PDB file of C-alpha atoms in Angstrom:
ATOM      1  CA  MET A1416      45.638 -65.917  32.252  1.00 51.00           C
ATOM      2  CA  PRO A1417      45.399 -68.817  34.733  1.00 50.00           C
ATOM      3  CA  THR A1418      48.672 -69.834  36.281  1.00 49.00           C
ATOM      4  CA  SER A1419      49.637 -73.358  37.301  1.00 57.00           C
ATOM      5  CA  PRO A1420      49.584 -73.698  41.116  1.00 57.00           C
ATOM      6  CA  ASP A1421      53.087 -75.216  41.184  1.00 78.00           C
ATOM      7  CA  ARG A1422      54.639 -72.106  39.608  1.00 90.00           C
ATOM      8  CA  HIS A1423      56.399 -69.562  41.753  1.00 94.00           C
ATOM      9  CA  PRO A1424      58.005 -66.112  41.471  1.00 95.00           C
ATOM     10  CA  LEU A1425      61.541 -65.943  40.137  1.00 95.00           C
ATOM     11  CA  ASP A1426      62.998 -65.081  43.516  1.00 94.00           C
ATOM     12  CA  GLN A1427      61.618 -68.319  44.968  1.00 96.00           C
ATOM     13  CA  SER A1428      63.459 -70.493  42.458  1.00 96.00           C
ATOM     14  CA  PRO A1429      66.059 -72.854  43.950  1.00 96.00           C
ATOM     15  CA  PHE A1430      68.582 -71.204  41.606  1.00 97.00           C
ATOM     16  CA  TYR A1431      67.960 -67.801  43.173  1.00 97.00           C
ATOM     17  CA  LYS A1432      71.002 -66.651  45.179  1.00 97.00           C
ATOM     18  CA  LEU A1433      72.625 -70.064  44.789  1.00 97.00           C
ATOM     19  CA  CYS A1434      75.936 -69.569  46.525  1.00 96.00           C
ATOM     20  CA  SER A1435      78.101 -72.641  45.897  1.00 96.00           C
ATOM     21  CA  LYS A1436      78.831 -75.268  43.286  1.00 97.00           C
ATOM     22  CA  ARG A1437      78.292 -77.920  45.937  1.00 97.00           C
ATOM     23  CA  LYS A1438      74.682 -76.802  46.284  1.00 97.00           C
ATOM     24  CA  LEU A1439      74.394 -76.620  42.505  1.00 97.00           C
ATOM     25  CA  ALA A1440      75.577 -80.227  42.186  1.00 97.00           C
ATOM     26  CA  ASP A1441      73.041 -81.305  44.827  1.00 97.00           C
ATOM     27  CA  LEU A1442      70.285 -79.449  42.978  1.00 97.00           C
ATOM     28  CA  LEU A1443      71.224 -81.153  39.697  1.00 97.00           C
ATOM     29  CA  ARG A1444      71.482 -84.559  41.433  1.00 97.00           C
ATOM     30  CA  ILE A1445      75.100 -85.131  40.431  1.00 97.00           C
ATOM     31  CA  SER A1446      78.350 -85.231  42.393  1.00 97.00           C
ATOM     32  CA  GLN A1447      80.759 -82.304  42.543  1.00 97.00           C
ATOM     33  CA  ALA A1448      83.265 -84.398  40.576  1.00 97.00           C
ATOM     34  CA  GLU A1449      80.665 -85.007  37.860  1.00 97.00           C
ATOM     35  CA  LEU A1450      79.861 -81.292  37.767  1.00 97.00           C
ATOM     36  CA  ARG A1451      83.536 -80.408  37.310  1.00 97.00           C
ATOM     37  CA  GLN A1452      83.919 -83.042  34.587  1.00 96.00           C
ATOM     38  CA  MET A1453      80.823 -81.862  32.726  1.00 96.00           C
ATOM     39  CA  CYS A1454      81.922 -78.238  32.808  1.00 96.00           C
ATOM     40  CA  ARG A1455      85.394 -79.178  31.604  1.00 96.00           C
ATOM     41  CA  THR A1456      84.263 -81.369  28.701  1.00 96.00           C
ATOM     42  CA  ALA A1457      80.924 -79.780  27.752  1.00 95.00           C
ATOM     43  CA  ASP A1458      82.044 -78.717  24.277  1.00 95.00           C
ATOM     44  CA  GLU A1459      83.412 -82.185  23.524  1.00 95.00           C
ATOM     45  CA  VAL A1460      80.250 -84.268  23.989  1.00 95.00           C
ATOM     46  CA  TYR A1461      78.009 -82.937  21.219  1.00 96.00           C
ATOM     47  CA  ARG A1462      77.042 -84.661  18.002  1.00 95.00           C
ATOM     48  CA  GLU A1463      76.313 -82.404  15.041  1.00 95.00           C
ATOM     49  CA  PHE A1464      74.099 -83.324  12.109  1.00 93.00           C
ATOM     50  CA  SER A1465      71.571 -81.752   9.744  1.00 93.00           C
ATOM     51  CA  VAL A1466      67.861 -82.458   9.243  1.00 91.00           C
ATOM     52  CA  PRO A1467      65.671 -81.171   6.391  1.00 89.00           C
ATOM     53  CA  LYS A1468      63.182 -78.386   7.097  1.00 82.00           C
ATOM     54  CA  LYS A1469      59.746 -78.083   5.509  1.00 76.00           C
ATOM     55  CA  ASP A1470      61.075 -75.617   2.938  1.00 75.00           C
ATOM     56  CA  GLY A1471      63.795 -78.030   1.860  1.00 77.00           C
ATOM     57  CA  ALA A1472      66.632 -76.204   3.620  1.00 83.00           C
ATOM     58  CA  LEU A1473      68.753 -77.947   6.239  1.00 88.00           C
ATOM     59  CA  ARG A1474      68.623 -77.255   9.956  1.00 89.00           C
ATOM     60  CA  ARG A1475      71.808 -77.821  11.936  1.00 91.00           C
ATOM     61  CA  VAL A1476      71.297 -79.842  15.129  1.00 95.00           C
ATOM     62  CA  GLU A1477      73.789 -79.723  18.017  1.00 96.00           C
ATOM     63  CA  ASP A1478      72.838 -82.730  20.120  1.00 96.00           C
ATOM     64  CA  PRO A1479      74.384 -83.158  23.592  1.00 97.00           C
ATOM     65  CA  ALA A1480      75.396 -86.544  24.983  1.00 96.00           C
ATOM     66  CA  ARG A1481      72.824 -88.315  27.153  1.00 95.00           C
ATOM     67  CA  GLN A1482      74.247 -87.450  30.589  1.00 96.00           C
ATOM     68  CA  LEU A1483      74.618 -83.750  29.782  1.00 97.00           C
ATOM     69  CA  LYS A1484      71.162 -83.683  28.193  1.00 97.00           C
ATOM     70  CA  LEU A1485      69.656 -85.140  31.384  1.00 97.00           C
ATOM     71  CA  VAL A1486      71.261 -82.381  33.462  1.00 98.00           C
ATOM     72  CA  GLN A1487      70.083 -79.742  30.977  1.00 98.00           C
ATOM     73  CA  ALA A1488      66.547 -81.140  31.223  1.00 97.00           C
ATOM     74  CA  ARG A1489      66.690 -80.851  35.030  1.00 97.00           C
ATOM     75  CA  ILE A1490      67.702 -77.196  34.766  1.00 98.00           C
ATOM     76  CA  ALA A1491      64.920 -76.617  32.229  1.00 97.00           C
ATOM     77  CA  ARG A1492      62.296 -78.157  34.517  1.00 96.00           C
ATOM     78  CA  ARG A1493      63.374 -75.902  37.386  1.00 96.00           C
ATOM     79  CA  LEU A1494      63.280 -72.787  35.200  1.00 97.00           C
ATOM     80  CA  SER A1495      59.895 -73.788  33.769  1.00 96.00           C
ATOM     81  CA  ARG A1496      58.413 -73.599  37.256  1.00 96.00           C
ATOM     82  CA  ILE A1497      59.079 -69.854  37.394  1.00 96.00           C
ATOM     83  CA  ARG A1498      55.830 -67.991  36.840  1.00 95.00           C
ATOM     84  CA  PRO A1499      55.896 -66.817  33.198  1.00 96.00           C
ATOM     85  CA  PRO A1500      54.667 -63.443  31.968  1.00 96.00           C
ATOM     86  CA  ASP A1501      51.357 -63.466  30.095  1.00 95.00           C
ATOM     87  CA  TYR A1502      53.065 -62.673  26.808  1.00 96.00           C
ATOM     88  CA  LEU A1503      55.272 -65.802  26.820  1.00 97.00           C
ATOM     89  CA  PHE A1504      53.597 -68.783  25.147  1.00 95.00           C
ATOM     90  CA  CYS A1505      56.395 -71.235  24.479  1.00 93.00           C
ATOM     91  CA  PRO A1506      57.826 -73.131  26.189  1.00 90.00           C
ATOM     92  CA  VAL A1507      55.053 -72.745  28.787  1.00 93.00           C
ATOM     93  CA  LYS A1508      52.970 -75.678  30.002  1.00 91.00           C
ATOM     94  CA  GLY A1509      49.291 -75.142  29.271  1.00 90.00           C
ATOM     95  CA  ARG A1510      49.955 -72.669  26.456  1.00 92.00           C
ATOM     96  CA  CYS A1511      50.420 -73.546  22.802  1.00 92.00           C
ATOM     97  CA  TYR A1512      50.670 -72.165  19.294  1.00 92.00           C
ATOM     98  CA  VAL A1513      46.854 -71.959  19.076  1.00 94.00           C
ATOM     99  CA  SER A1514      46.412 -69.950  22.285  1.00 94.00           C
ATOM    100  CA  ASN A1515      49.313 -67.770  21.138  1.00 95.00           C
ATOM    101  CA  ALA A1516      47.429 -66.912  17.931  1.00 95.00           C
ATOM    102  CA  ALA A1517      44.104 -66.556  19.762  1.00 94.00           C
ATOM    103  CA  ARG A1518      45.496 -63.748  21.901  1.00 95.00           C
ATOM    104  CA  HIS A1519      45.421 -61.530  18.785  1.00 96.00           C
ATOM    105  CA  ARG A1520      41.741 -62.015  17.882  1.00 95.00           C
ATOM    106  CA  GLY A1521      39.804 -58.868  17.144  1.00 94.00           C
ATOM    107  CA  ASN A1522      42.769 -56.638  16.273  1.00 96.00           C
ATOM    108  CA  ARG A1523      42.864 -54.991  12.848  1.00 95.00           C
ATOM    109  CA  VAL A1524      46.649 -54.755  12.519  1.00 97.00           C
ATOM    110  CA  VAL A1525      49.132 -57.591  13.142  1.00 97.00           C
ATOM    111  CA  HIS A1526      52.940 -57.402  12.924  1.00 97.00           C
ATOM    112  CA  CYS A1527      54.897 -60.677  12.958  1.00 96.00           C
ATOM    113  CA  LEU A1528      58.668 -60.763  13.465  1.00 95.00           C
ATOM    114  CA  ASP A1529      60.878 -63.828  13.387  1.00 94.00           C
ATOM    115  CA  VAL A1530      64.105 -63.736  15.394  1.00 95.00           C
ATOM    116  CA  ARG A1531      66.867 -65.005  13.131  1.00 93.00           C
ATOM    117  CA  LYS A1532      68.888 -67.982  14.449  1.00 93.00           C
ATOM    118  CA  TYR A1533      67.653 -67.399  17.979  1.00 95.00           C
ATOM    119  CA  PHE A1534      69.661 -70.125  19.758  1.00 96.00           C
ATOM    120  CA  PRO A1535      72.974 -69.582  17.924  1.00 95.00           C
ATOM    121  CA  SER A1536      72.510 -65.836  18.500  1.00 95.00           C
ATOM    122  CA  THR A1537      72.215 -66.311  22.274  1.00 96.00           C
ATOM    123  CA  PRO A1538      75.819 -66.164  23.581  1.00 96.00           C
ATOM    124  CA  SER A1539      77.086 -67.713  26.782  1.00 97.00           C
ATOM    125  CA  ARG A1540      77.705 -64.234  28.242  1.00 97.00           C
ATOM    126  CA  ARG A1541      73.939 -63.650  28.244  1.00 97.00           C
ATOM    127  CA  VAL A1542      73.328 -66.962  29.977  1.00 98.00           C
ATOM    128  CA  PHE A1543      75.939 -65.997  32.581  1.00 98.00           C
ATOM    129  CA  TRP A1544      74.304 -62.553  32.921  1.00 97.00           C
ATOM    130  CA  PHE A1545      70.910 -64.104  33.654  1.00 98.00           C
ATOM    131  CA  PHE A1546      72.155 -66.443  36.351  1.00 98.00           C
ATOM    132  CA  HIS A1547      74.530 -63.887  37.916  1.00 97.00           C
ATOM    133  CA  LYS A1548      72.552 -60.628  37.651  1.00 97.00           C
ATOM    134  CA  VAL A1549      68.918 -61.726  37.541  1.00 97.00           C
ATOM    135  CA  MET A1550      69.085 -64.940  39.591  1.00 97.00           C
ATOM    136  CA  ARG A1551      71.888 -63.447  41.702  1.00 97.00           C
ATOM    137  CA  CYS A1552      73.963 -66.631  41.779  1.00 98.00           C
ATOM    138  CA  GLU A1553      77.615 -66.425  42.775  1.00 97.00           C
ATOM    139  CA  ARG A1554      79.930 -65.881  39.816  1.00 97.00           C
ATOM    140  CA  ASP A1555      81.374 -69.395  39.843  1.00 97.00           C
ATOM    141  CA  VAL A1556      77.878 -70.922  39.998  1.00 98.00           C
ATOM    142  CA  ALA A1557      76.654 -68.733  37.126  1.00 98.00           C
ATOM    143  CA  ALA A1558      79.750 -69.649  35.103  1.00 98.00           C
ATOM    144  CA  ALA A1559      79.146 -73.364  35.693  1.00 98.00           C
ATOM    145  CA  LEU A1560      75.503 -73.074  34.626  1.00 98.00           C
ATOM    146  CA  ALA A1561      76.509 -71.146  31.507  1.00 98.00           C
ATOM    147  CA  LYS A1562      79.028 -73.869  30.658  1.00 97.00           C
ATOM    148  CA  LEU A1563      76.445 -76.627  31.086  1.00 98.00           C
ATOM    149  CA  ALA A1564      73.887 -74.748  28.989  1.00 98.00           C
ATOM    150  CA  THR A1565      75.993 -73.679  25.999  1.00 97.00           C
ATOM    151  CA  TYR A1566      78.028 -75.210  23.195  1.00 97.00           C
ATOM    152  CA  GLN A1567      80.909 -73.362  21.573  1.00 96.00           C
ATOM    153  CA  GLY A1568      79.734 -70.125  23.160  1.00 96.00           C
ATOM    154  CA  HIS A1569      76.015 -70.223  22.314  1.00 97.00           C
ATOM    155  CA  LEU A1570      72.800 -72.086  23.108  1.00 97.00           C
ATOM    156  CA  PRO A1571      72.773 -75.406  21.228  1.00 97.00           C
ATOM    157  CA  THR A1572      69.886 -76.211  18.895  1.00 95.00           C
ATOM    158  CA  GLY A1573      69.401 -79.746  20.236  1.00 95.00           C
ATOM    159  CA  SER A1574      69.319 -79.048  23.966  1.00 97.00           C
ATOM    160  CA  PRO A1575      66.080 -79.365  25.999  1.00 97.00           C
ATOM    161  CA  LEU A1576      67.250 -76.330  27.965  1.00 97.00           C
ATOM    162  CA  SER A1577      67.649 -73.905  25.047  1.00 97.00           C
ATOM    163  CA  PRO A1578      63.947 -72.953  24.497  1.00 96.00           C
ATOM    164  CA  ILE A1579      63.301 -71.692  28.044  1.00 97.00           C
ATOM    165  CA  LEU A1580      66.814 -70.329  28.570  1.00 97.00           C
ATOM    166  CA  ALA A1581      66.670 -68.324  25.332  1.00 97.00           C
ATOM    167  CA  TYR A1582      63.815 -66.357  26.911  1.00 97.00           C
ATOM    168  CA  PHE A1583      65.536 -65.862  30.265  1.00 97.00           C
ATOM    169  CA  ALA A1584      68.890 -64.982  28.662  1.00 97.00           C
ATOM    170  CA  HIS A1585      67.054 -62.131  26.888  1.00 96.00           C
ATOM    171  CA  TYR A1586      64.797 -61.376  29.831  1.00 95.00           C
ATOM    172  CA  ASP A1587      65.624 -57.650  29.728  1.00 95.00           C
ATOM    173  CA  VAL A1588      64.900 -57.475  25.986  1.00 96.00           C
ATOM    174  CA  TRP A1589      61.429 -59.005  26.206  1.00 97.00           C
ATOM    175  CA  GLU A1590      60.568 -56.947  29.271  1.00 96.00           C
ATOM    176  CA  ALA A1591      61.550 -53.796  27.361  1.00 96.00           C
ATOM    177  CA  VAL A1592      59.408 -54.838  24.380  1.00 97.00           C
ATOM    178  CA  ALA A1593      56.518 -55.686  26.729  1.00 97.00           C
ATOM    179  CA  ALA A1594      56.789 -52.278  28.388  1.00 97.00           C
ATOM    180  CA  ILE A1595      56.564 -50.531  24.999  1.00 97.00           C
ATOM    181  CA  CYS A1596      53.517 -52.577  24.033  1.00 97.00           C
ATOM    182  CA  ARG A1597      51.832 -52.060  27.390  1.00 96.00           C
ATOM    183  CA  GLU A1598      52.379 -48.284  27.194  1.00 96.00           C
ATOM    184  CA  HIS A1599      50.587 -48.126  23.840  1.00 96.00           C
ATOM    185  CA  GLY A1600      47.910 -50.716  24.534  1.00 96.00           C
ATOM    186  CA  TYR A1601      49.286 -53.264  22.066  1.00 97.00           C
ATOM    187  CA  THR A1602      48.951 -57.035  22.430  1.00 97.00           C
ATOM    188  CA  LEU A1603      52.282 -58.901  22.540  1.00 97.00           C
ATOM    189  CA  THR A1604      53.072 -62.609  22.374  1.00 97.00           C
ATOM    190  CA  VAL A1605      56.418 -64.397  22.195  1.00 97.00           C
ATOM    191  CA  TYR A1606      56.492 -67.993  20.959  1.00 96.00           C
ATOM    192  CA  ILE A1607      60.190 -68.921  21.112  1.00 95.00           C
ATOM    193  CA  ASP A1608      61.491 -66.935  18.109  1.00 94.00           C
ATOM    194  CA  ASP A1609      58.099 -65.743  16.795  1.00 95.00           C
ATOM    195  CA  VAL A1610      57.178 -62.268  18.049  1.00 97.00           C
ATOM    196  CA  THR A1611      53.661 -60.998  17.317  1.00 97.00           C
ATOM    197  CA  ILE A1612      52.262 -57.560  18.080  1.00 97.00           C
ATOM    198  CA  SER A1613      48.690 -56.533  17.297  1.00 97.00           C
ATOM    199  CA  ALA A1614      46.305 -53.648  17.951  1.00 97.00           C
ATOM    200  CA  PRO A1615      43.455 -51.733  16.314  1.00 96.00           C
ATOM    201  CA  LYS A1616      46.180 -49.438  14.967  1.00 96.00           C
ATOM    202  CA  ILE A1617      49.987 -49.652  15.232  1.00 96.00           C
ATOM    203  CA  SER A1618      52.331 -46.684  14.930  1.00 96.00           C
ATOM    204  CA  PRO A1619      55.403 -47.238  12.697  1.00 95.00           C
ATOM    205  CA  THR A1620      57.381 -45.174  15.224  1.00 96.00           C
ATOM    206  CA  VAL A1621      56.450 -47.524  18.047  1.00 96.00           C
ATOM    207  CA  MET A1622      57.291 -50.577  15.938  1.00 96.00           C
ATOM    208  CA  TRP A1623      60.668 -49.023  15.216  1.00 95.00           C
ATOM    209  CA  SER A1624      61.226 -48.716  18.985  1.00 96.00           C
ATOM    210  CA  VAL A1625      60.434 -52.424  19.346  1.00 96.00           C
ATOM    211  CA  LYS A1626      62.846 -53.343  16.559  1.00 94.00           C
ATOM    212  CA  LYS A1627      65.591 -51.185  18.081  1.00 95.00           C
ATOM    213  CA  ALA A1628      65.148 -52.902  21.455  1.00 95.00           C
ATOM    214  CA  ILE A1629      65.546 -56.313  19.803  1.00 94.00           C
ATOM    215  CA  HIS A1630      68.457 -55.203  17.636  1.00 93.00           C
ATOM    216  CA  ALA A1631      70.324 -53.573  20.538  1.00 91.00           C
ATOM    217  CA  SER A1632      70.551 -56.954  22.275  1.00 90.00           C
ATOM    218  CA  GLY A1633      72.473 -58.488  19.379  1.00 91.00           C
ATOM    219  CA  LEU A1634      69.447 -60.347  18.031  1.00 94.00           C
ATOM    220  CA  ARG A1635      68.348 -59.881  14.440  1.00 91.00           C
ATOM    221  CA  TYR A1636      64.822 -60.206  13.076  1.00 87.00           C
ATOM    222  CA  HIS A1637      63.698 -61.219   9.617  1.00 84.00           C
ATOM    223  CA  LYS A1638      60.598 -62.450   7.781  1.00 81.00           C
ATOM    224  CA  GLU A1639      58.573 -59.474   8.953  1.00 90.00           C
ATOM    225  CA  LYS A1640      54.915 -59.767   7.972  1.00 94.00           C
ATOM    226  CA  VAL A1641      52.244 -57.101   8.338  1.00 95.00           C
ATOM    227  CA  PHE A1642      48.515 -57.823   8.121  1.00 96.00           C
ATOM    228  CA  HIS A1643      46.064 -54.928   7.963  1.00 95.00           C
ATOM    229  CA  ASP A1644      42.315 -55.607   7.884  1.00 94.00           C
ATOM    230  CA  ARG A1645      42.876 -59.088   6.486  1.00 95.00           C
ATOM    231  CA  PRO A1646      43.349 -62.605   7.857  1.00 95.00           C
ATOM    232  CA  ALA A1647      46.732 -63.064   9.562  1.00 95.00           C
ATOM    233  CA  GLU A1648      48.663 -66.293   9.925  1.00 95.00           C
ATOM    234  CA  ILE A1649      50.140 -66.426  13.423  1.00 95.00           C
ATOM    235  CA  THR A1650      52.175 -69.482  14.513  1.00 93.00           C
ATOM    236  CA  GLY A1651      50.392 -71.641  11.958  1.00 91.00           C
ATOM    237  CA  VAL A1652      46.834 -70.490  12.770  1.00 93.00           C
ATOM    238  CA  ILE A1653      44.671 -68.156  10.678  1.00 93.00           C
ATOM    239  CA  VAL A1654      43.222 -65.268  12.709  1.00 94.00           C
ATOM    240  CA  ASP A1655      40.368 -63.513  10.909  1.00 93.00           C
ATOM    241  CA  GLY A1656      38.726 -60.963  13.181  1.00 92.00           C
ATOM    242  CA  GLU A1657      37.340 -63.009  16.070  1.00 92.00           C
ATOM    243  CA  GLN A1658      37.617 -66.284  14.155  1.00 91.00           C
ATOM    244  CA  LEU A1659      40.363 -68.913  14.207  1.00 92.00           C
ATOM    245  CA  ALA A1660      40.931 -71.422  11.416  1.00 89.00           C
ATOM    246  CA  ALA A1661      43.510 -73.865  10.137  1.00 87.00           C
ATOM    247  CA  PRO A1662      45.471 -72.792   7.045  1.00 86.00           C
ATOM    248  CA  ASN A1663      44.191 -74.191   3.744  1.00 83.00           C
ATOM    249  CA  ARG A1664      47.377 -76.237   3.367  1.00 84.00           C
ATOM    250  CA  GLN A1665      46.458 -78.165   6.518  1.00 81.00           C
ATOM    251  CA  LEU A1666      42.969 -78.899   5.208  1.00 84.00           C
ATOM    252  CA  LYS A1667      44.452 -80.030   1.888  1.00 85.00           C
ATOM    253  CA  LYS A1668      46.825 -82.370   3.740  1.00 85.00           C
ATOM    254  CA  ILE A1669      43.865 -83.902   5.588  1.00 84.00           C
ATOM    255  CA  ALA A1670      41.967 -84.419   2.337  1.00 87.00           C
ATOM    256  CA  THR A1671      45.032 -85.968   0.686  1.00 85.00           C
ATOM    257  CA  LEU A1672      45.622 -88.334   3.622  1.00 84.00           C
ATOM    258  CA  ARG A1673      41.973 -89.442   3.671  1.00 86.00           C
ATOM    259  CA  THR A1674      42.156 -90.210  -0.038  1.00 84.00           C
ATOM    260  CA  ALA A1675      45.382 -92.178   0.417  1.00 83.00           C
ATOM    261  CA  ILE A1676      43.905 -94.169   3.334  1.00 81.00           C
ATOM    262  CA  ARG A1677      40.745 -95.003   1.358  1.00 82.00           C
ATOM    263  CA  THR A1678      42.932 -96.188  -1.514  1.00 80.00           C
ATOM    264  CA  GLU A1679      44.939 -98.428   0.829  1.00 76.00           C
ATOM    265  CA  ASP A1680      41.720 -99.795   2.368  1.00 76.00           C
ATOM    266  CA  ARG A1681      40.266-100.681  -1.035  1.00 75.00           C
ATOM    267  CA  ARG A1682      43.437-102.603  -1.791  1.00 75.00           C
ATOM    268  CA  GLY A1683      43.121-104.457   1.492  1.00 70.00           C
ATOM    269  CA  LEU A1684      46.453-103.130   2.733  1.00 65.00           C
ATOM    270  CA  ARG A1685      47.064-102.823   6.480  1.00 67.00           C
ATOM    271  CA  GLY A1686      50.816-102.402   6.611  1.00 68.00           C
ATOM    272  CA  ALA A1687      53.174 -99.954   8.294  1.00 70.00           C
ATOM    273  CA  ASP A1688      52.591 -97.349   5.569  1.00 76.00           C
ATOM    274  CA  THR A1689      48.847 -97.294   6.232  1.00 77.00           C
ATOM    275  CA  LYS A1690      49.440 -97.010   9.962  1.00 81.00           C
ATOM    276  CA  GLN A1691      51.761 -94.061   9.361  1.00 83.00           C
ATOM    277  CA  LEU A1692      49.137 -92.349   7.211  1.00 82.00           C
ATOM    278  CA  ARG A1693      46.525 -92.782   9.949  1.00 83.00           C
ATOM    279  CA  LEU A1694      48.895 -91.372  12.559  1.00 85.00           C
ATOM    280  CA  LYS A1695      49.539 -88.294  10.404  1.00 83.00           C
ATOM    281  CA  LEU A1696      45.799 -87.833   9.853  1.00 81.00           C
ATOM    282  CA  SER A1697      45.122 -88.159  13.580  1.00 85.00           C
ATOM    283  CA  GLY A1698      47.768 -85.525  14.334  1.00 81.00           C
ATOM    284  CA  LEU A1699      46.306 -83.050  11.843  1.00 79.00           C
ATOM    285  CA  GLN A1700      42.777 -83.653  13.114  1.00 80.00           C
ATOM    286  CA  GLY A1701      44.058 -83.037  16.631  1.00 80.00           C
ATOM    287  CA  GLN A1702      45.382 -79.654  15.530  1.00 79.00           C
ATOM    288  CA  ILE A1703      41.977 -78.770  14.065  1.00 82.00           C
ATOM    289  CA  GLY A1704      40.401 -79.837  17.362  1.00 81.00           C
ATOM    290  CA  GLN A1705      42.732 -77.541  19.312  1.00 80.00           C
ATOM    291  CA  ILE A1706      41.668 -74.601  17.155  1.00 82.00           C
ATOM    292  CA  SER A1707      37.974 -75.435  17.625  1.00 77.00           C
ATOM    293  CA  SER A1708      38.451 -75.721  21.380  1.00 79.00           C
ATOM    294  CA  GLN A1709      40.263 -72.379  21.546  1.00 80.00           C
ATOM    295  CA  MET A1710      37.416 -70.717  19.630  1.00 73.00           C
ATOM    296  CA  ARG A1711      35.170 -71.351  22.621  1.00 69.00           C
ATOM    297  CA  ARG A1712      37.450 -69.302  24.872  1.00 71.00           C
ATOM    298  CA  ARG A1713      38.247 -65.613  24.808  1.00 58.00           C
ATOM    299  CA  PRO A1714      41.712 -64.932  26.290  1.00 52.00           C
ATOM    300  CA  PRO A1715      42.498 -61.563  27.860  1.00 50.00           C
ATOM    301  CA  SER A1716      44.642 -59.241  25.751  1.00 43.00           C
ATOM    302  CA  VAL A1717      46.842 -57.994  28.544  1.00 44.00           C
ATOM    303  CA  VAL A1718      50.606 -57.824  28.670  1.00 45.00           C
ATOM    304  CA  LYS A1719      52.076 -58.417  32.110  1.00 43.00           C
ATOM    305  CA  ALA A1720      55.712 -57.493  31.991  1.00 44.00           C
ATOM    306  CA  SER A1721      57.435 -58.907  35.017  1.00 44.00           C
ATOM    307  CA  THR A1722      57.869 -62.353  36.552  1.00 45.00           C
ATOM    308  CA  LEU A1723      59.500 -60.733  39.591  1.00 47.00           C
ATOM    309  CA  GLN A1724      57.744 -59.805  42.795  1.00 45.00           C
ATOM    310  CA  PRO A1725      57.243 -56.127  43.720  1.00 37.00           C
ATOM    311  CA  GLY A1726      60.286 -54.779  45.463  1.00 39.00           C
ATOM    312  CA  HIS A1727      62.679 -57.199  43.778  1.00 47.00           C
ATOM    313  CA  PRO A1728      65.791 -55.336  42.600  1.00 44.00           C
ATOM    314  CA  THR A1729      65.642 -54.833  38.848  1.00 47.00           C
ATOM    315  CA  ALA A1730      68.521 -56.531  37.088  1.00 52.00           C
ATOM    316  CA  ARG A1731      70.610 -54.364  34.822  1.00 59.00           C
ATOM    317  CA  SER A1732      70.595 -55.162  31.132  1.00 64.00           C
ATOM    318  CA  ALA A1733      73.198 -57.594  29.834  1.00 67.00           C
ATOM    319  CA  ASN A1734      74.198 -54.899  27.351  1.00 62.00           C
ATOM    320  CA  GLN A1735      75.027 -52.321  30.004  1.00 56.00           C
TER     321      GLN A1735
END
């Protein structure tokens, strides 16, 4: 898979072997006094609220104050420049939910796992482990980064840093899963909390090994779906053999919106409601366009496990 030219190996990140909080403050473009203040008051500057999900349930949002969110975004941008493995699709620039699904074209069997409460299940100790053991920062630097990144001991749901850091905090877990898949010739993709594995045939024993690797880290999976010789829905895209398509519900939404817009036009209405309908229609049509564009490409079905350079010392698991 093509890699952006501005991406670099993990051991060339400015966080790698960061040895002092003074250098950390410089990297984050804040003063040392501001860094100390942020670390001291991090848990006190969040706003909590709930938003409805598509299924009607409520999703809890832990939203950091503006200054902390800006610092978190700076950390996220730096981490996003680390060269990602081929199996990671979100949050990775240039990859999306459609290319994630497309990776599984042509496979007869598809297993989909959903990691339950991924951000709340990522504790600060794992964030510290990543920065201290994998990035090899000094302990006080790793502790400061963990404090900036977490809320009440876990990754917050409203932070711009949580999506990329959830992957790195479980770096050893996903590398272990990737190694299992690579050994057996399976195709693996990880799209934040959606894990998809596909192959012409998948052994239940091997899938159990994958589940054990995830479970051993403290994560829990749910909503397991298995598709065998039938169309599979992967991150909102239907994969049917070599073909990609939008789910019927998306096509129905488009038809409903077109009908509503025609009705508004006949009435001579051009208000904010009509504009909102057109924006929704444009967004859905854009999604269909992404699927059509992806159909013209055939991505490789390889799993590259490591973002580290050869010879880099392998970090011990956070669970060891």
